[in-house]
XYZ file of C-alpha atoms in Angstrom:
371
model
C 36.537 -66.956 -93.826
C 35.559 -69.765 -91.480
C 31.929 -69.780 -90.421
C 30.404 -71.362 -87.350
C 26.948 -71.893 -85.973
C 23.557 -72.836 -87.307
C 23.173 -70.218 -90.018
C 19.550 -71.028 -90.756
C 18.513 -70.704 -87.108
C 20.445 -67.446 -86.749
C 18.919 -65.988 -89.912
C 15.425 -67.014 -88.840
C 15.892 -65.458 -85.394
C 17.146 -62.182 -86.857
C 14.400 -62.002 -89.484
C 11.713 -62.845 -86.934
C 12.977 -60.047 -84.713
C 13.116 -57.721 -87.706
C 9.416 -58.264 -88.386
C 8.571 -57.019 -84.884
C 10.502 -53.744 -85.135
C 8.202 -50.700 -85.370
C 9.329 -48.306 -88.073
C 9.827 -45.563 -85.466
C 12.583 -47.659 -83.866
C 14.660 -47.250 -87.012
C 14.611 -43.469 -86.639
C 15.449 -42.952 -82.954
C 15.795 -39.447 -81.586
C 15.591 -37.892 -78.145
C 12.982 -35.491 -79.556
C 9.718 -37.298 -80.419
C 8.695 -34.558 -82.840
C 11.913 -35.069 -84.795
C 11.142 -38.717 -85.534
C 7.613 -37.970 -86.719
C 8.980 -35.126 -88.851
C 11.354 -37.298 -90.893
C 8.632 -39.924 -91.335
C 6.093 -37.393 -92.582
C 8.267 -35.012 -94.604
C 10.151 -36.594 -97.542
C 12.614 -33.710 -97.808
C 13.466 -33.979 -94.102
C 13.972 -37.718 -94.580
C 16.271 -37.313 -97.586
C 18.267 -34.566 -95.894
C 19.027 -36.737 -92.872
C 19.574 -39.881 -94.945
C 22.200 -38.174 -97.111
C 24.104 -37.030 -94.003
C 23.918 -40.459 -92.353
C 27.633 -41.187 -92.256
C 29.287 -42.353 -89.022
C 26.874 -40.316 -86.928
C 24.734 -41.612 -84.038
C 21.149 -42.244 -85.108
C 19.744 -39.951 -82.408
C 21.762 -37.121 -83.909
C 21.209 -37.697 -87.599
C 17.410 -38.005 -87.518
C 17.045 -34.932 -85.303
C 19.018 -32.629 -87.614
C 16.128 -31.784 -90.010
C 13.887 -30.870 -87.085
C 16.557 -28.681 -85.525
C 17.262 -27.000 -88.869
C 13.566 -26.256 -89.247
C 13.522 -24.756 -85.763
C 16.464 -22.507 -86.647
C 15.295 -21.482 -90.118
C 11.596 -21.343 -89.343
C 10.975 -23.750 -92.228
C 12.490 -26.636 -94.144
C 11.206 -25.678 -97.562
C 13.580 -26.989 -100.258
C 12.941 -23.944 -102.460
C 13.957 -21.576 -99.675
C 16.862 -23.762 -98.568
C 18.086 -23.666 -102.157
C 18.508 -19.883 -101.949
C 21.068 -20.250 -99.156
C 24.707 -20.045 -100.170
C 27.149 -22.724 -99.039
C 28.581 -20.308 -96.475
C 25.086 -19.608 -95.133
C 24.429 -23.324 -94.758
C 27.797 -23.759 -93.059
C 26.888 -21.101 -90.498
C 23.569 -22.782 -89.805
C 25.215 -26.174 -89.302
C 27.828 -24.625 -87.027
C 25.033 -23.427 -84.742
C 23.260 -26.783 -84.477
C 23.407 -28.584 -81.149
C 23.406 -31.876 -83.037
C 25.910 -32.025 -85.870
C 26.693 -34.702 -88.451
C 30.062 -36.410 -88.231
C 31.320 -34.697 -91.390
C 29.905 -31.275 -90.660
C 32.182 -29.504 -93.146
C 30.810 -31.621 -95.989
C 27.185 -31.179 -94.939
C 26.509 -27.811 -96.649
C 27.613 -29.117 -100.039
C 25.595 -32.311 -99.555
C 22.446 -30.330 -98.745
C 23.023 -27.862 -101.581
C 23.337 -30.662 -104.144
C 20.334 -32.530 -102.741
C 18.205 -29.384 -102.814
C 19.213 -28.590 -106.394
C 18.100 -32.041 -107.543
C 14.832 -31.883 -105.593
C 13.934 -28.438 -106.930
C 15.262 -28.583 -110.494
C 14.239 -32.131 -111.338
C 11.282 -32.890 -109.080
C 9.546 -29.557 -108.601
C 10.482 -29.284 -104.938
C 8.767 -32.580 -104.047
C 11.388 -34.906 -102.575
C 9.020 -37.887 -102.653
C 9.253 -37.852 -106.440
C 12.820 -39.071 -106.020
C 11.314 -42.515 -105.442
C 7.571 -42.594 -106.163
C 6.958 -44.479 -109.400
C 10.666 -44.988 -110.050
C 12.907 -48.024 -110.267
C 15.209 -48.763 -107.339
C 18.245 -48.572 -109.624
C 17.264 -45.067 -110.721
C 16.656 -43.986 -107.130
C 20.122 -45.197 -106.140
C 21.651 -43.399 -109.108
C 19.973 -40.127 -108.108
C 21.345 -40.302 -104.586
C 24.806 -41.323 -105.784
C 25.022 -37.984 -107.596
C 24.988 -36.188 -104.238
C 28.258 -35.300 -102.551
C 29.184 -37.747 -99.795
C 26.649 -40.431 -100.723
C 28.390 -43.668 -101.652
C 27.137 -47.115 -102.613
C 26.472 -48.212 -99.034
C 24.495 -45.104 -98.101
C 22.552 -45.119 -101.385
C 21.532 -48.749 -100.870
C 20.581 -48.063 -97.260
C 18.433 -45.110 -98.347
C 16.522 -47.365 -100.745
C 15.864 -49.861 -97.951
C 14.812 -47.102 -95.545
C 12.434 -45.653 -98.139
C 10.699 -49.022 -98.326
C 10.338 -49.154 -94.555
C 9.518 -45.499 -93.884
C 7.063 -44.927 -96.722
C 5.631 -48.403 -97.227
C 6.961 -48.884 -100.751
C 8.377 -51.982 -102.367
C 10.601 -51.605 -105.384
C 9.789 -54.535 -107.699
C 13.074 -54.217 -109.576
C 15.276 -54.162 -106.480
C 18.074 -56.688 -106.915
C 17.714 -57.949 -103.371
C 20.492 -60.580 -103.478
C 22.915 -57.747 -104.268
C 21.672 -55.508 -101.467
C 24.356 -56.131 -98.863
C 24.118 -55.251 -95.203
C 25.696 -52.022 -94.066
C 28.875 -53.237 -92.297
C 28.660 -50.807 -89.394
C 30.048 -51.376 -85.910
C 26.824 -52.922 -84.616
C 26.481 -55.442 -87.445
C 30.143 -56.416 -87.226
C 30.072 -56.926 -83.479
C 26.838 -58.941 -83.508
C 27.898 -61.183 -86.388
C 31.230 -61.908 -84.704
C 29.569 -62.838 -81.431
C 27.000 -64.958 -83.242
C 29.942 -66.914 -84.630
C 29.124 -66.088 -88.246
C 31.880 -63.598 -89.078
C 35.507 -64.205 -88.209
C 36.243 -60.478 -87.874
C 34.667 -57.035 -87.991
C 36.450 -56.222 -91.227
C 34.063 -54.925 -93.888
C 34.772 -57.830 -96.230
C 34.019 -60.473 -93.592
C 30.894 -58.734 -92.297
C 29.433 -58.337 -95.789
C 30.273 -61.962 -96.624
C 28.606 -63.152 -93.416
C 25.426 -61.298 -94.343
C 25.398 -62.995 -97.737
C 25.842 -66.405 -96.145
C 23.067 -65.874 -93.606
C 20.479 -64.493 -96.008
C 21.643 -64.880 -99.614
C 18.300 -63.863 -101.112
C 18.289 -60.452 -99.408
C 21.280 -59.714 -97.123
C 20.120 -56.134 -96.582
C 17.002 -57.371 -94.799
C 19.294 -58.193 -91.873
C 20.358 -54.550 -91.504
C 17.631 -53.428 -89.122
C 17.667 -56.420 -86.746
C 21.481 -56.507 -86.587
C 21.642 -52.778 -85.914
C 18.985 -52.884 -83.207
C 20.428 -55.977 -81.504
C 23.831 -54.278 -81.423
C 22.395 -51.007 -80.227
C 20.087 -52.302 -77.496
C 21.599 -55.610 -76.391
C 25.001 -56.527 -77.817
C 27.060 -53.657 -76.399
C 30.840 -53.575 -76.760
C 31.239 -53.920 -73.018
C 28.745 -55.606 -70.695
C 26.403 -57.032 -73.355
C 22.816 -57.519 -72.224
C 22.370 -61.126 -73.342
C 19.366 -61.843 -71.126
C 16.338 -60.865 -73.174
C 18.271 -60.497 -76.424
C 16.129 -61.817 -79.306
C 18.990 -63.940 -80.681
C 20.488 -65.205 -77.432
C 19.193 -68.752 -78.024
C 21.246 -69.081 -81.220
C 24.266 -67.003 -80.207
C 27.732 -68.507 -79.763
C 28.675 -65.487 -77.604
C 32.159 -65.401 -79.080
C 34.477 -63.309 -76.921
C 31.843 -62.755 -74.207
C 32.508 -63.981 -70.679
C 29.448 -66.045 -69.730
C 29.860 -65.354 -66.030
C 29.481 -61.614 -66.562
C 26.087 -61.933 -68.261
C 24.485 -64.603 -66.109
C 24.115 -67.208 -68.849
C 25.522 -70.711 -69.219
C 28.469 -71.066 -71.543
C 27.581 -71.966 -75.144
C 28.467 -75.439 -76.332
C 31.986 -76.024 -77.606
C 30.789 -76.846 -81.111
C 29.219 -73.391 -81.423
C 32.490 -71.599 -80.703
C 35.202 -73.904 -81.996
C 35.752 -72.125 -85.308
C 36.617 -68.707 -83.904
C 38.916 -67.786 -81.008
C 37.111 -66.459 -77.938
C 39.886 -64.340 -76.470
C 39.389 -60.635 -75.958
C 41.246 -58.561 -78.556
C 44.617 -57.479 -77.112
C 44.019 -53.797 -77.806
C 40.956 -51.619 -77.306
C 39.462 -50.117 -80.446
C 38.318 -46.516 -80.852
C 34.803 -47.951 -81.068
C 35.053 -49.494 -77.603
C 36.554 -46.359 -76.133
C 33.742 -44.386 -77.724
C 31.251 -46.755 -76.123
C 32.776 -46.037 -72.723
C 32.486 -42.317 -73.350
C 28.819 -42.631 -74.361
C 28.142 -44.675 -71.242
C 29.674 -41.908 -69.124
C 27.434 -39.374 -70.861
C 24.390 -41.434 -69.885
C 25.676 -41.727 -66.328
C 26.091 -37.941 -66.140
C 22.527 -37.579 -67.440
C 21.355 -39.588 -64.422
C 23.411 -37.508 -62.009
C 22.426 -34.155 -63.500
C 19.163 -34.394 -65.494
C 19.063 -30.614 -65.965
C 22.129 -30.774 -68.201
C 20.712 -33.368 -70.602
C 21.018 -32.100 -74.160
C 23.350 -29.246 -73.239
C 26.258 -28.286 -75.480
C 28.680 -28.633 -72.587
C 31.653 -30.909 -73.211
C 31.878 -34.195 -71.362
C 35.003 -32.971 -69.553
C 33.187 -29.865 -68.348
C 30.249 -31.964 -67.156
C 32.622 -34.228 -65.256
C 34.386 -31.278 -63.593
C 31.092 -29.771 -62.491
C 29.825 -33.057 -61.051
C 33.128 -33.537 -59.238
C 33.033 -30.007 -57.819
C 29.472 -30.580 -56.631
C 30.663 -33.782 -54.938
C 28.337 -35.906 -57.026
C 31.366 -37.905 -58.143
C 34.332 -38.560 -55.808
C 37.600 -37.009 -56.939
C 39.374 -40.340 -57.297
C 36.574 -41.747 -59.470
C 36.461 -38.519 -61.484
C 40.181 -38.887 -62.168
C 39.602 -42.397 -63.508
C 36.753 -41.181 -65.698
C 38.907 -38.380 -67.076
C 41.639 -40.836 -68.025
C 39.119 -42.870 -70.044
C 37.832 -39.726 -71.784
C 41.328 -38.494 -72.637
C 42.416 -41.915 -73.884
C 39.412 -42.039 -76.187
C 40.113 -38.540 -77.535
C 43.759 -39.366 -78.143
C 42.863 -42.626 -79.883
C 40.432 -40.929 -82.266
C 42.119 -37.640 -83.035
C 45.755 -38.711 -82.915
C 45.185 -42.203 -84.357
C 46.778 -43.818 -81.328
C 47.536 -47.517 -81.647
C 47.171 -48.756 -78.094
C 49.597 -51.223 -76.632
C 48.114 -54.307 -74.950
C 49.376 -53.008 -71.600
C 47.548 -49.699 -72.149
C 44.365 -51.546 -73.013
C 44.624 -53.638 -69.853
C 45.041 -50.462 -67.820
C 41.939 -48.886 -69.369
C 39.913 -52.054 -68.762
C 41.020 -52.073 -65.119
C 40.092 -48.394 -64.830
C 36.665 -49.073 -66.301
C 36.140 -51.952 -63.890
C 36.901 -49.638 -60.960
C 34.374 -47.098 -62.256
C 31.801 -49.848 -62.685
C 32.397 -51.084 -59.130
C 31.796 -47.568 -57.794
C 28.497 -47.283 -59.661
C 27.387 -50.654 -58.318
C 28.276 -49.613 -54.795
C 27.803 -45.919 -54.111
C 26.894 -44.378 -57.442
C 24.023 -44.721 -59.904
C 23.921 -47.703 -62.229
C 26.466 -47.463 -65.045
C 24.689 -48.175 -68.303
C 26.018 -50.841 -70.647
C 28.587 -49.653 -73.136
C 27.374 -49.669 -76.748
């Protein structure tokens, strides 16, 4: 893997930003009570953390709160009495569901058994007074929790509950190579691709003594600034050290980075759109619909149904609605039918998105940046 850029300056910028992040930012939800719940209730925290697999943060950290609202409690002893089928029915009724909802009941059942049988119903005893290696091992016994999630849970425990595991082998704690970290590291000029191997290696190069410490700042930069489409470079905490690989400088109002910062990695847009980028477009449309129809925020209505209703109410012109629907359907096809898009298809979707963006800049509300 070829690496570019001033690694020390990049690492320092990320770590400096990381030190300013309030712990609540790491547990974002659209329900304030949900965030405080997972930070004050160890069982709620562990429940969400074990389900944290390819699910938006706003969803995953709100699930314990919503379960408590449905059940009237979130007592591990009482949850333990629920059969797998009972748990499955409860999860099916949630407005916010984990990505792997069919696996969730087994995950919760196994977590609850460990908490009750081995720690007397007190989930905090999973980590209080224990070695980091033992904590990881306990979580790895739970269905669906792999090495990456177990390591992330250990790091989140330190941040959420103010602990520091003295035995934690920090040089071996790699970053979680999620979509945000991969995108940010590529644009910084540190990783040559968003492949897991390259992203993990880039984290080790940037911060060899504790790669995992970069998790939070990379995730938050990707989430709030470095969107897949229309990145918000102005105000980004690492913009001064960023090579902006693959980002058109004219579109973000910044001067082009120097040639030496970008020479190691090609700057061309990828020929085909990824499912991640299509998903970012879909999420941006959801936020746009929230602006147009605030009363429907948080509803269980599908995005297609929301679009049809806004079109019928003349909040969105029919021609623009047709373009939006094509983006939504392309994203669904790409994810559920594993479509490999041709370059010509990707160009068509980009042109469609540009037309939607032009409408929002002219007649419609502002189209939010795509994550």
